[in-house]
Short mmCIF file of C-alpha atoms in Angstrom, two decimals:
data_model
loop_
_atom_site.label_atom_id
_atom_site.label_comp_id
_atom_site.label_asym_id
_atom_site.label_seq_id
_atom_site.Cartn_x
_atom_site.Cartn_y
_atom_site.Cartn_z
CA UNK A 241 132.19 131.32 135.61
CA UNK A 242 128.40 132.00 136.18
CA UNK A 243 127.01 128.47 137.90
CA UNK A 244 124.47 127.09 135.30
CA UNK A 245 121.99 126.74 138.20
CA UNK A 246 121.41 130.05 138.10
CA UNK A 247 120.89 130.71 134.33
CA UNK A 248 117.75 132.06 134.29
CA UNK A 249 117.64 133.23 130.65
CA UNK A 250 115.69 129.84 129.89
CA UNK A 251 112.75 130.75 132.71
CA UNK A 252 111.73 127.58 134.47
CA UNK A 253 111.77 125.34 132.38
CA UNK A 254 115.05 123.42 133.56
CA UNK A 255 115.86 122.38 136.90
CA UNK A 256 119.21 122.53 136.74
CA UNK A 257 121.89 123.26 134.25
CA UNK A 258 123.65 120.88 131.11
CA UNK A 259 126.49 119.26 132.88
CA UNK A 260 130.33 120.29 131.43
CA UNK A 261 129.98 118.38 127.97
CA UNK A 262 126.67 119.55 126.90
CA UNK A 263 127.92 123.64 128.03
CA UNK A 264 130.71 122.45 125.62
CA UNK A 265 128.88 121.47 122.43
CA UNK A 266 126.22 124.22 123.23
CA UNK A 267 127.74 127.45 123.56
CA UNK A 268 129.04 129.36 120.76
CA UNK A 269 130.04 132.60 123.02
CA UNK A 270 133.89 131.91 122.31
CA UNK A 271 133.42 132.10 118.08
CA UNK A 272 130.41 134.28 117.78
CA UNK A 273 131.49 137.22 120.52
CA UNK A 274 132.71 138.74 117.16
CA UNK A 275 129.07 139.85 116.11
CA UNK A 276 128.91 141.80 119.27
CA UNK A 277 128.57 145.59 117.55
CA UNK A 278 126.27 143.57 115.18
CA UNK A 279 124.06 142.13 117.77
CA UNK A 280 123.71 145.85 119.69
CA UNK A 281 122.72 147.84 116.47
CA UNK A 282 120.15 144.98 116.32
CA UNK A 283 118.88 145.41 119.07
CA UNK A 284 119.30 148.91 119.27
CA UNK A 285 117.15 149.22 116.34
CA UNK A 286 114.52 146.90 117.69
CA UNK A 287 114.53 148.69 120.71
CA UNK A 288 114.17 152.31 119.07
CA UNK A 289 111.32 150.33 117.04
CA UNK A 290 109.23 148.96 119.79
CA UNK A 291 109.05 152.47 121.23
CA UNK A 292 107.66 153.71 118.36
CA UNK A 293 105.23 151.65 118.02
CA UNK A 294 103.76 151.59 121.63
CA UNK A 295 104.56 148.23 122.27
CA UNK A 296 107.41 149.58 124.75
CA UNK A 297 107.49 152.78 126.68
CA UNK A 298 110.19 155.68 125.79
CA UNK A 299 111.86 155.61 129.30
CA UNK A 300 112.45 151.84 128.82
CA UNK A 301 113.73 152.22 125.64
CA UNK A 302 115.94 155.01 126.73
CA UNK A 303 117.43 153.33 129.15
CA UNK A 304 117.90 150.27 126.89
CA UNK A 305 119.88 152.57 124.15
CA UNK A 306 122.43 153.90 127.15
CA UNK A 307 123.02 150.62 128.79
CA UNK A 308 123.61 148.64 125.01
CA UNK A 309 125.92 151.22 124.25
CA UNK A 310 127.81 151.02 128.03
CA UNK A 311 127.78 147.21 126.80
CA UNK A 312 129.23 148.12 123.69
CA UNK A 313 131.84 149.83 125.07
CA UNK A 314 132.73 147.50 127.75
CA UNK A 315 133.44 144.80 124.82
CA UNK A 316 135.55 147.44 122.80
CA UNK A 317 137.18 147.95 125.57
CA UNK A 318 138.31 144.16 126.53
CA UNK A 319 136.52 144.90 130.05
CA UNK A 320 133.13 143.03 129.48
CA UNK A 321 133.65 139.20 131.06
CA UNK A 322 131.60 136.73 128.52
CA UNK A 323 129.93 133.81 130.02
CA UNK A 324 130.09 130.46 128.90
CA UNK A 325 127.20 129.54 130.98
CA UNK A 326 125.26 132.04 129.16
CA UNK A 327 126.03 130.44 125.89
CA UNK A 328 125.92 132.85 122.52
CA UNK A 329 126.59 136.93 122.36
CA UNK A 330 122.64 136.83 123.07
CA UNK A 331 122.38 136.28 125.94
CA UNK A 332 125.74 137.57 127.23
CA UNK A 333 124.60 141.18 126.20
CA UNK A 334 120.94 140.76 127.52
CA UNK A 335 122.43 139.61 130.98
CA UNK A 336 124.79 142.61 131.48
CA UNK A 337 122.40 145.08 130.04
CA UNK A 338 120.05 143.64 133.03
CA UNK A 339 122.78 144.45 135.41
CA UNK A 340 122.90 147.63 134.46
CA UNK A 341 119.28 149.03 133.69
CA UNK A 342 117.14 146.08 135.49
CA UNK A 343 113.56 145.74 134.53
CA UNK A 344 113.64 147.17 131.40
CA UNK A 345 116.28 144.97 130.14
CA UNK A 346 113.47 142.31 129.84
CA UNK A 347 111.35 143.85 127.70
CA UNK A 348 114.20 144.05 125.06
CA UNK A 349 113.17 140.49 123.52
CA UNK A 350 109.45 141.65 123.00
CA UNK A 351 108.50 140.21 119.61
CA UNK A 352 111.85 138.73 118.37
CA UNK A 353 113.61 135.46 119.00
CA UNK A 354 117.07 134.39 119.17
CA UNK A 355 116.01 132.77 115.73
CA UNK A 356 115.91 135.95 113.89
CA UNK A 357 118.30 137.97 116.07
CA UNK A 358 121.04 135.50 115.10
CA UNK A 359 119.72 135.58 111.98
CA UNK A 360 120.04 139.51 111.36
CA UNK A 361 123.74 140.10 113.41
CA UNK A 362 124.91 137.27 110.98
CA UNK A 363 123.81 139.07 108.27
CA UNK A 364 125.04 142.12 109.18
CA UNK A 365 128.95 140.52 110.12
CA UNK A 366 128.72 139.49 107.03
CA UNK A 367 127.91 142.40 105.10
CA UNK A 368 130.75 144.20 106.90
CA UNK A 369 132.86 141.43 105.06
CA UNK A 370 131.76 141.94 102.00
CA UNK A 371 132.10 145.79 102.28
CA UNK A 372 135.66 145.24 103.74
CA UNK A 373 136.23 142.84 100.49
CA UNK A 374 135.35 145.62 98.38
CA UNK A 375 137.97 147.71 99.24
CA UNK A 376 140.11 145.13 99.37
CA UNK A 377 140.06 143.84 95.81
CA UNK A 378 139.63 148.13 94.70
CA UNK A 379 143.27 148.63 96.38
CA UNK A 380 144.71 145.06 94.23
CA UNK A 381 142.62 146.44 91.17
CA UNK A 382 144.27 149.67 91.06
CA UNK A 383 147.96 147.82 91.78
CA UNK A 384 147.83 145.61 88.68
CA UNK A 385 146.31 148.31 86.46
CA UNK A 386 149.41 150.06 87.77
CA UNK A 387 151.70 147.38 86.96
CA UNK A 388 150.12 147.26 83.59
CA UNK A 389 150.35 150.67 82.80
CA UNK A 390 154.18 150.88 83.26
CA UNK A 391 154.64 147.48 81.03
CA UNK A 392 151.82 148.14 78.22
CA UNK A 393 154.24 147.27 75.62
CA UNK A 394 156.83 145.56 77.39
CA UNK A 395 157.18 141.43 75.55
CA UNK A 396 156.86 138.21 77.57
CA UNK A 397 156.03 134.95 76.58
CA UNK A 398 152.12 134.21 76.69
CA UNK A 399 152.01 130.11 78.04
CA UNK A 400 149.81 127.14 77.54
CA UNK A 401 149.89 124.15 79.26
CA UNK A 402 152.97 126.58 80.59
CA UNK A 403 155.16 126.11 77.39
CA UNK A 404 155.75 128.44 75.08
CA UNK A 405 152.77 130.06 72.83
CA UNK A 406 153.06 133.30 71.83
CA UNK A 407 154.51 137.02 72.98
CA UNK A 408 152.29 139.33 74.84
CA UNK A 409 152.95 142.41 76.46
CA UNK A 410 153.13 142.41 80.50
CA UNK A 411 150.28 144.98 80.40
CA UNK A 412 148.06 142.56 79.00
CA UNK A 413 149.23 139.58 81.46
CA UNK A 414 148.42 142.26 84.62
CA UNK A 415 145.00 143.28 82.63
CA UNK A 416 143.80 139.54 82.80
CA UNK A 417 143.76 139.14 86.56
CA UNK A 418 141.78 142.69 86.46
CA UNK A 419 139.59 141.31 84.78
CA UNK A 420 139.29 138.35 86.86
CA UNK A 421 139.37 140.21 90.01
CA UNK A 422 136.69 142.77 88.50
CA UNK A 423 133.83 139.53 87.92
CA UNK A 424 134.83 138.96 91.81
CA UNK A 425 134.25 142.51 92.93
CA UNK A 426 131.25 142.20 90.46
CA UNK A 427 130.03 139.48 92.58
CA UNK A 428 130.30 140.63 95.60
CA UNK A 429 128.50 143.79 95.03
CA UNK A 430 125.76 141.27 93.69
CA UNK A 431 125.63 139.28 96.56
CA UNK A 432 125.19 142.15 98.90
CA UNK A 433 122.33 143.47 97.19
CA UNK A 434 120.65 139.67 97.34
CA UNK A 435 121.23 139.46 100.96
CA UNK A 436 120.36 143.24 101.83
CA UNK A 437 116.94 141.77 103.38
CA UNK A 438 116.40 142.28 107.24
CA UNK A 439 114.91 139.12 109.10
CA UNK A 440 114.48 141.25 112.28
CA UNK A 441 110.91 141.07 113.08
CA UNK A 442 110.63 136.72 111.40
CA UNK A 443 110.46 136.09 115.73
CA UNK A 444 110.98 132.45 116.09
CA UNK A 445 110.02 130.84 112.82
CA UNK A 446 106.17 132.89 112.04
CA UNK A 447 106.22 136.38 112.63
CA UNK A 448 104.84 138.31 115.79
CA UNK A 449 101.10 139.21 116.86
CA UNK A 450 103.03 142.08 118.08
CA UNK A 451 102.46 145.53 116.15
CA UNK A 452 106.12 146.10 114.67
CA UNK A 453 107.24 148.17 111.92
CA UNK A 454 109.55 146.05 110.28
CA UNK A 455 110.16 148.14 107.26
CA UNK A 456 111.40 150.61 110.34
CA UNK A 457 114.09 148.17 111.44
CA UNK A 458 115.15 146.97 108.49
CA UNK A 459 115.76 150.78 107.58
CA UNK A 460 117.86 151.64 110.61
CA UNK A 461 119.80 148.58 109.89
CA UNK A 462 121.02 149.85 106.64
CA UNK A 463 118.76 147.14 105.04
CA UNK A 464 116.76 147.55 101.53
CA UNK A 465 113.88 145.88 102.82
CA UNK A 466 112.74 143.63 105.51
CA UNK A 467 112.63 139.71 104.00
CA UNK A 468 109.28 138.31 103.07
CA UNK A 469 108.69 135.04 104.76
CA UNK A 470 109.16 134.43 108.40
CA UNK A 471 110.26 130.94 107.69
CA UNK A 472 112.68 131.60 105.02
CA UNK A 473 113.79 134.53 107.04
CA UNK A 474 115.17 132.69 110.20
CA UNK A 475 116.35 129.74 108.42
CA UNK A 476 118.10 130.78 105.60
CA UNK A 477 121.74 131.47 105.30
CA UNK A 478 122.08 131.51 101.78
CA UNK A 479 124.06 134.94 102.19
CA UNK A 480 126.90 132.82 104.20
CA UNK A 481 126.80 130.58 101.10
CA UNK A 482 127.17 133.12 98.67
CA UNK A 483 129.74 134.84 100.47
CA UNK A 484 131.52 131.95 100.87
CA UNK A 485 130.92 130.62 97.51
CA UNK A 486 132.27 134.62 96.03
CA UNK A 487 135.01 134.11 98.21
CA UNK A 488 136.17 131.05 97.36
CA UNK A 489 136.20 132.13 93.37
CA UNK A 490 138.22 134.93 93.88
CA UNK A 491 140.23 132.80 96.22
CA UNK A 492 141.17 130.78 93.44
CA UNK A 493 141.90 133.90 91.23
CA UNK A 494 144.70 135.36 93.97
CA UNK A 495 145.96 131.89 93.99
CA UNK A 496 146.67 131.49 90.40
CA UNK A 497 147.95 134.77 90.60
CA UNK A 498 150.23 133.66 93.45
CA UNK A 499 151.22 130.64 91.92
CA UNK A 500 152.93 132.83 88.78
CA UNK A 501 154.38 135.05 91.77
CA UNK A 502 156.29 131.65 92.79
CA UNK A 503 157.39 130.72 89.37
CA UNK A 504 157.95 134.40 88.02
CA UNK A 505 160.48 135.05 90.62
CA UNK A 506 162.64 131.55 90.91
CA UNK A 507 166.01 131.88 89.39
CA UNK A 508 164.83 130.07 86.29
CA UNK A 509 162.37 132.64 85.37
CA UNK A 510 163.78 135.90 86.75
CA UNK A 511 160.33 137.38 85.34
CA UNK A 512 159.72 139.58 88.89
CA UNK A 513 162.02 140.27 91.79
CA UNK A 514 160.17 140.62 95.15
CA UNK A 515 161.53 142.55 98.15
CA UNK A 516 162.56 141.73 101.92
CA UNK A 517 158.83 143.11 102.80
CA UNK A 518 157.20 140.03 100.74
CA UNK A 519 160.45 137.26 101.18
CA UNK A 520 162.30 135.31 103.54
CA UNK A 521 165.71 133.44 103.40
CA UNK A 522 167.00 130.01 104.06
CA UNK A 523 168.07 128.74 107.50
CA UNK A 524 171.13 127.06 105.92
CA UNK A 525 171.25 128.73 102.27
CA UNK A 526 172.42 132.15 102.10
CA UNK A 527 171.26 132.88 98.57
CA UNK A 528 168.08 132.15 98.63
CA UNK A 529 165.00 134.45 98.56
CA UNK A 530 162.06 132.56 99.35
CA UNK A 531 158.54 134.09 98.08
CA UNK A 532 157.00 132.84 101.24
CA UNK A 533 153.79 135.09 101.27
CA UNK A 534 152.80 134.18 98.03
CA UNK A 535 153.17 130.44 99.25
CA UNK A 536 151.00 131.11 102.36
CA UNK A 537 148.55 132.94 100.37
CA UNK A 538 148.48 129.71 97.89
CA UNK A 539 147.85 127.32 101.07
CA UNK A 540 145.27 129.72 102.85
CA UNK A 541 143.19 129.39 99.92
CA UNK A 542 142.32 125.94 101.12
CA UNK A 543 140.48 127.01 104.18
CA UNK A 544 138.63 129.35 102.30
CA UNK A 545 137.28 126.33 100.03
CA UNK A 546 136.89 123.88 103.13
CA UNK A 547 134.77 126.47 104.44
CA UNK A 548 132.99 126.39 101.89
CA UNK A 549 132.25 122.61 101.54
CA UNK A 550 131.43 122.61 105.29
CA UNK A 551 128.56 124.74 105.64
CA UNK A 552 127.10 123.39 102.75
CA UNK A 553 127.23 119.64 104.28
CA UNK A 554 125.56 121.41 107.39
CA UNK A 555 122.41 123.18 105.50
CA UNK A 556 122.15 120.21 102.95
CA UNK A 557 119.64 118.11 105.55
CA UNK A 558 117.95 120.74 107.69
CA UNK A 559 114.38 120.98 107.38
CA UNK A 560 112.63 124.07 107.98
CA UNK A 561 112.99 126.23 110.24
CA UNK A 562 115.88 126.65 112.61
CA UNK A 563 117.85 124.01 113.65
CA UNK A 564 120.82 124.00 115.96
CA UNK A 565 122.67 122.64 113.73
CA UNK A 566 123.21 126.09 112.37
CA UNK A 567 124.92 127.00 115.34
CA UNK A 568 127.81 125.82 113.39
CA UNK A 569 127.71 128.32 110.40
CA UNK A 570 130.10 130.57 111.97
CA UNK A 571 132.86 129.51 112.58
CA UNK A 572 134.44 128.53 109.34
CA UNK A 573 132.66 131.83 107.71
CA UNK A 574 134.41 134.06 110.12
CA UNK A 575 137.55 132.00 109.54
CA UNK A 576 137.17 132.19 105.45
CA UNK A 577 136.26 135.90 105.87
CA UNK A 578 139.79 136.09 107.87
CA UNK A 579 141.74 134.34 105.16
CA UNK A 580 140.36 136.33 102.18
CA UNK A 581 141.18 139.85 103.59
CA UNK A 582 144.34 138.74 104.35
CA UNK A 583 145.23 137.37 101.34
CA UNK A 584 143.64 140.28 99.48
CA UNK A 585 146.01 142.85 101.34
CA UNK A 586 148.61 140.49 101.10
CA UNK A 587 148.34 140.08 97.37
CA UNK A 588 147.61 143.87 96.95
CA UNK A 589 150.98 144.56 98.78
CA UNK A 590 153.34 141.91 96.73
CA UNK A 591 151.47 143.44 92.88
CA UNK A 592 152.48 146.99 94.38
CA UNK A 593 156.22 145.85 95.48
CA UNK A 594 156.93 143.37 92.99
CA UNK A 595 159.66 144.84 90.16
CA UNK A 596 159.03 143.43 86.53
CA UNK A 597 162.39 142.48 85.12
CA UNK A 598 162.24 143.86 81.16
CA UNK A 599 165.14 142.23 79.80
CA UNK A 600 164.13 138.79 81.23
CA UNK A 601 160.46 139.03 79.91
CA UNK A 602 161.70 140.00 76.65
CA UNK A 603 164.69 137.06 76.03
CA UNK A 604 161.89 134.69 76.81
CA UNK A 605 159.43 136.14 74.86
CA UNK A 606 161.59 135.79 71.72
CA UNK A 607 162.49 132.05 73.00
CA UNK A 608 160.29 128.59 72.11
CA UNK A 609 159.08 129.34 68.73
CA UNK A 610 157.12 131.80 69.84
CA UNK A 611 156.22 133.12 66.59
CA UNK A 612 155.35 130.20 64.90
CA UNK A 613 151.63 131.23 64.91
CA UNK A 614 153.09 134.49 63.50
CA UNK A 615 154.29 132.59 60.32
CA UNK A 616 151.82 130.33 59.91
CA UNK A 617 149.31 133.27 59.32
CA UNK A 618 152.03 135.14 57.19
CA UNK A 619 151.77 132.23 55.14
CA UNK A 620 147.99 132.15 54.61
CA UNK A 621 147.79 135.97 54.43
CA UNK A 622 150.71 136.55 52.19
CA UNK A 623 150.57 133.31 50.12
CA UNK A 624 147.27 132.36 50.52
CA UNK A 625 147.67 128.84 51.84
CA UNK A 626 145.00 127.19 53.77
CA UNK A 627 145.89 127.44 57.44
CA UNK A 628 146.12 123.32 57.80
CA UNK A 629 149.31 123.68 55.26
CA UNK A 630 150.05 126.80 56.35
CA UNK A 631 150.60 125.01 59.83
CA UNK A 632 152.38 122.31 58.43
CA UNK A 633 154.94 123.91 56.61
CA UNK A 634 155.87 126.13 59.96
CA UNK A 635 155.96 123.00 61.39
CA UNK A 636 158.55 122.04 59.42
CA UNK A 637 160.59 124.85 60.12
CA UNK A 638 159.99 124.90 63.65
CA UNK A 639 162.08 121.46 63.40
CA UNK A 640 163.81 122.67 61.07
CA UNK A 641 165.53 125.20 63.31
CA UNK A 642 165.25 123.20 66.51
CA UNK A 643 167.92 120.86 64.80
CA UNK A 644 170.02 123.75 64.29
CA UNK A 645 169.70 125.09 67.57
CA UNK A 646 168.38 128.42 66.59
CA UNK A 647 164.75 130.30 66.82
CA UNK A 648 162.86 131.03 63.86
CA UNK A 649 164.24 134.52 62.92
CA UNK A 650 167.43 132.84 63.26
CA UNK A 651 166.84 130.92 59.84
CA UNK A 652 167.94 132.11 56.45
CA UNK A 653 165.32 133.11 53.21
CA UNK A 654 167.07 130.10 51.87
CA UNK A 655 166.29 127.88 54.96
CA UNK A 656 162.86 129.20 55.14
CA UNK A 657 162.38 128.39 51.27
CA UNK A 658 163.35 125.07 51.83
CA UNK A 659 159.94 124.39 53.19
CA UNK A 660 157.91 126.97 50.89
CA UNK A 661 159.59 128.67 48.09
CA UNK A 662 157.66 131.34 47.82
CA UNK A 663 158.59 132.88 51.18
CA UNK A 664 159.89 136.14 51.21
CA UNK A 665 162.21 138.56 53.11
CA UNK A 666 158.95 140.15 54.02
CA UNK A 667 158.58 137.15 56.24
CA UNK A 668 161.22 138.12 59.03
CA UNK A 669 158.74 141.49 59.81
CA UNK A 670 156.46 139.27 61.56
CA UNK A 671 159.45 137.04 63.31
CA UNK A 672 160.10 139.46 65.33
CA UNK A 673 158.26 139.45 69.14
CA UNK A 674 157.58 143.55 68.87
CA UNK A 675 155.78 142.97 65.49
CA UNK A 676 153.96 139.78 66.37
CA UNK A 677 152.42 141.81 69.20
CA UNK A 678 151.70 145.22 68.10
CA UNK A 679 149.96 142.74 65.25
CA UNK A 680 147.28 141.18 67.73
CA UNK A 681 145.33 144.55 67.25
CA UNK A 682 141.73 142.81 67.53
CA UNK A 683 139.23 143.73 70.51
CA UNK A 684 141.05 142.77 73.67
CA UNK A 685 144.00 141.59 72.11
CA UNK A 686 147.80 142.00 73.44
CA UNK A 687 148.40 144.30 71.01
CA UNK A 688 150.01 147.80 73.02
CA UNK A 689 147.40 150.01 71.53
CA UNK A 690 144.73 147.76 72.76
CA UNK A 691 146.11 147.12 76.20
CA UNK A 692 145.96 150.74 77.31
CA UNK A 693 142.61 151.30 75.80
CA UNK A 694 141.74 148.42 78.63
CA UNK A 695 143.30 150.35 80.79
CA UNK A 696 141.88 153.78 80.29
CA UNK A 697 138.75 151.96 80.91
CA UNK A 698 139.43 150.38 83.84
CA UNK A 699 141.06 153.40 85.74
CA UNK A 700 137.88 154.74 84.50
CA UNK A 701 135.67 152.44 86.13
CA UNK A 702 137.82 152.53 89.17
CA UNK A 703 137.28 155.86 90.13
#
């Protein structure tokens, strides 16, 4: 390790290096060596930029573009030796670039600070993870429109307060977590666009006397524009926020989702059947099929929210501009950024394997009274009872056939004219699970018809 005595990145003021605890709590090199390509395009860029301008000569910046990207390649290739001592990716890359060029390696930092060099590689890392989330919620997206597609008309039961409500079709079960994952991709693709603002050029907290072209930089960097206040610009990390706050929504999406894959596939249910690739067995229990990934995928979901909660709690009391306590913004970002790729692949992989069982989905959609609702609006379309009575005689023959033992199309026209004696054969047509749902014909209902017109549209929009 490089003695701290002879950490010269600071210049003179310091006579001697932080002892062992406060080279602890300062550096960040071990967490934030991950925004290494990040921190060379940035620099890169502000290299390029300074030459263009005058403020540096070509040669120097020549020679800074070769040695970053001999630094770059070192890292990729696990050869470059990071320095505690020399606390953050900063410095780490400045110091070897020195070793390698000399002189010109020191007029790198001309008119920026760490302040808005951290600033811009953070934004950049996590751009790249809301890019990579892109993709990843396109592949799931294009799964469960998949799944929906073969089972647009297959019956299930449709649960609240999981109990028994009505029949749906699968299709229209897989079409609600589209849409749900499509408001997450939705903001994502927002938040990028907020954050796409470059605070390369902000310095240390008020901009530079310097004559930059920060539009230049910010353009190199992929950026829309550079951001508009200095002070803003280098303490700001709403984009960390929002990408954390994004993630943790659709974090909670893939963990409902999850939490069905559990119950869907228990030998109560028998709704799905998951394969060896997405299952484990039982130490002691031969016949058991555990759905462990969805039940790692549940409990990851929890980082993603603690992350969350904790850099909020850091930003809630800083006043402007940087503080070091945003040193710790990282950490749990790169860690929720981790967990929510994973589980997206994960998730994508278990919708692609997982086999719908028909015959399972459709005994239980025709179990539970499921068509109660059914009658009761049989009742006020055919007979022209007001719903409230309408509900209370199907009521009564929901108890009716609960005493027997039966479901509702079990009952006899007698039976059912016990409670109403104007009901009619014409009453079993709706009884049945395949009628109630080809029925449910309105805009975005479960009705077949109206499931693959939601999915034309969405394979649409997926393209």
């Amino acid at each position: 390790m490089t003695d701290t005595s002879s950490n010269q990145m600071w210049g003179g003021r310091f006579a001697s290096g932080p002892d062992a605890i406060m080279e602890a709590i300062n550096a960040s090199i071990g967490f934030d060596r991950r925004m290494a390509a990040q921190d060379i395009a940035g620099s890169r860029a502000h290299a390029a930029m300074l030459a263009a301008q005058g403020v540096i000569t070509d040669s120097d910046a020549d020679a800074i573009r070769k040695g970053l990207l001999t630094v770059l390649s070192e890292i990729q290739e696990g050869r470059f030796e990071f320095s505690t001592a020399l606390e953050d990716i900063h410095m780490n890359v400045e110091a070897r670039l020195k070793a390698l060029i000399g002189e010109p390696a020191g007029r790198l930092h001309t008119a920026r600070s760490r302040n808005d060099q951290v600033a811009t590689d953070f934004k950049l890392w996590v751009r790249d993870q809301i890019d990579a989330a892109d993709v990843g919620l396109t592949a799931l997206l294009h799964a469960l429109v998949e799944q929906a597609e073969a089972g647009a008309d297959w019956v299930m039961p449709g649960f609240t307060h999981l109990q028994t409500a009505q029949p749906v079709t699968w299709g229209h079960h897989m079409m609600a977590y589209v849409e749900m994952l499509g408001r997450d991709l939705s903001r994502f693709r927002d938040a990028r666009a907020r954050m796409n603002e470059c605070p390369l050029g902000a310095a240390a907290l008020a901009g530079t006397s310097f004559d930059i072209d920060r539009d230049a930089t910010a353009q190199m960097l992929g950026f829309d524009r550079p951001s508009a206040n200095s002070l803003d610009a280098v303490s700001d990390r709403d984009f960390a926020l929002e990408f954390l706050s994004v993630s943790s929504i659709c974090a909670m999406h893939l963990s409902r989702l999850a939490e069905e894959l559990v119950i869907w596939s228990s030998a109560q249910f028998r709704f799905v059947s998951m394969s060896d690739k997405w299952s484990t067995g039982s130490s002691i229990m031969p016949q058991k099929r555990n759905p462990d990934a969805a039940e790692l995928l549940r409990a990851k979901i929890g980082r993603i929210f603690g992350a969350n909660v904790a850099l909020m709690t850091v930003m809630k009391g800083l006043p402007l501009a940087y503080s070091k306590d945003m040193q710790e913004d990282k950490e749990q970002v790169f860690d929720a950024a981790d967990s929510l790729l994973l589980a997206l692949a994960a998730m994508a992989g278990m919708v692609g394997d997982m086999q719908a069982n028909r015959d399972a989905l459709a005994a239980a959609a025709g179990s539970g009274f499921s068509t109660a609702t059914d009658l009761a609006d049989w009742l006020v379309r055919t007979l022209n009872l007001p719903f409230r009575d309408a509900h209370h005689v199907t009521g009564t023959l929901v108890a009716k056939a609960e005493a027997r033992g039966c479901d509702l199309p079990d009952l006899t026209l007698e039976e059912l004219q016990e409670a109403h004696p104007d009901i009619t054969m014409a009453v079993f047509d709706v009884l049945g699970v395949d009628n109630s749902v080809a029925s449910r014909t309105s805009y975005g209902g479960t009705a077949p018809a109206q499931v693959r017109a939601q999915i034309s549209r969405w394979k649409e929009m997926l393209k």
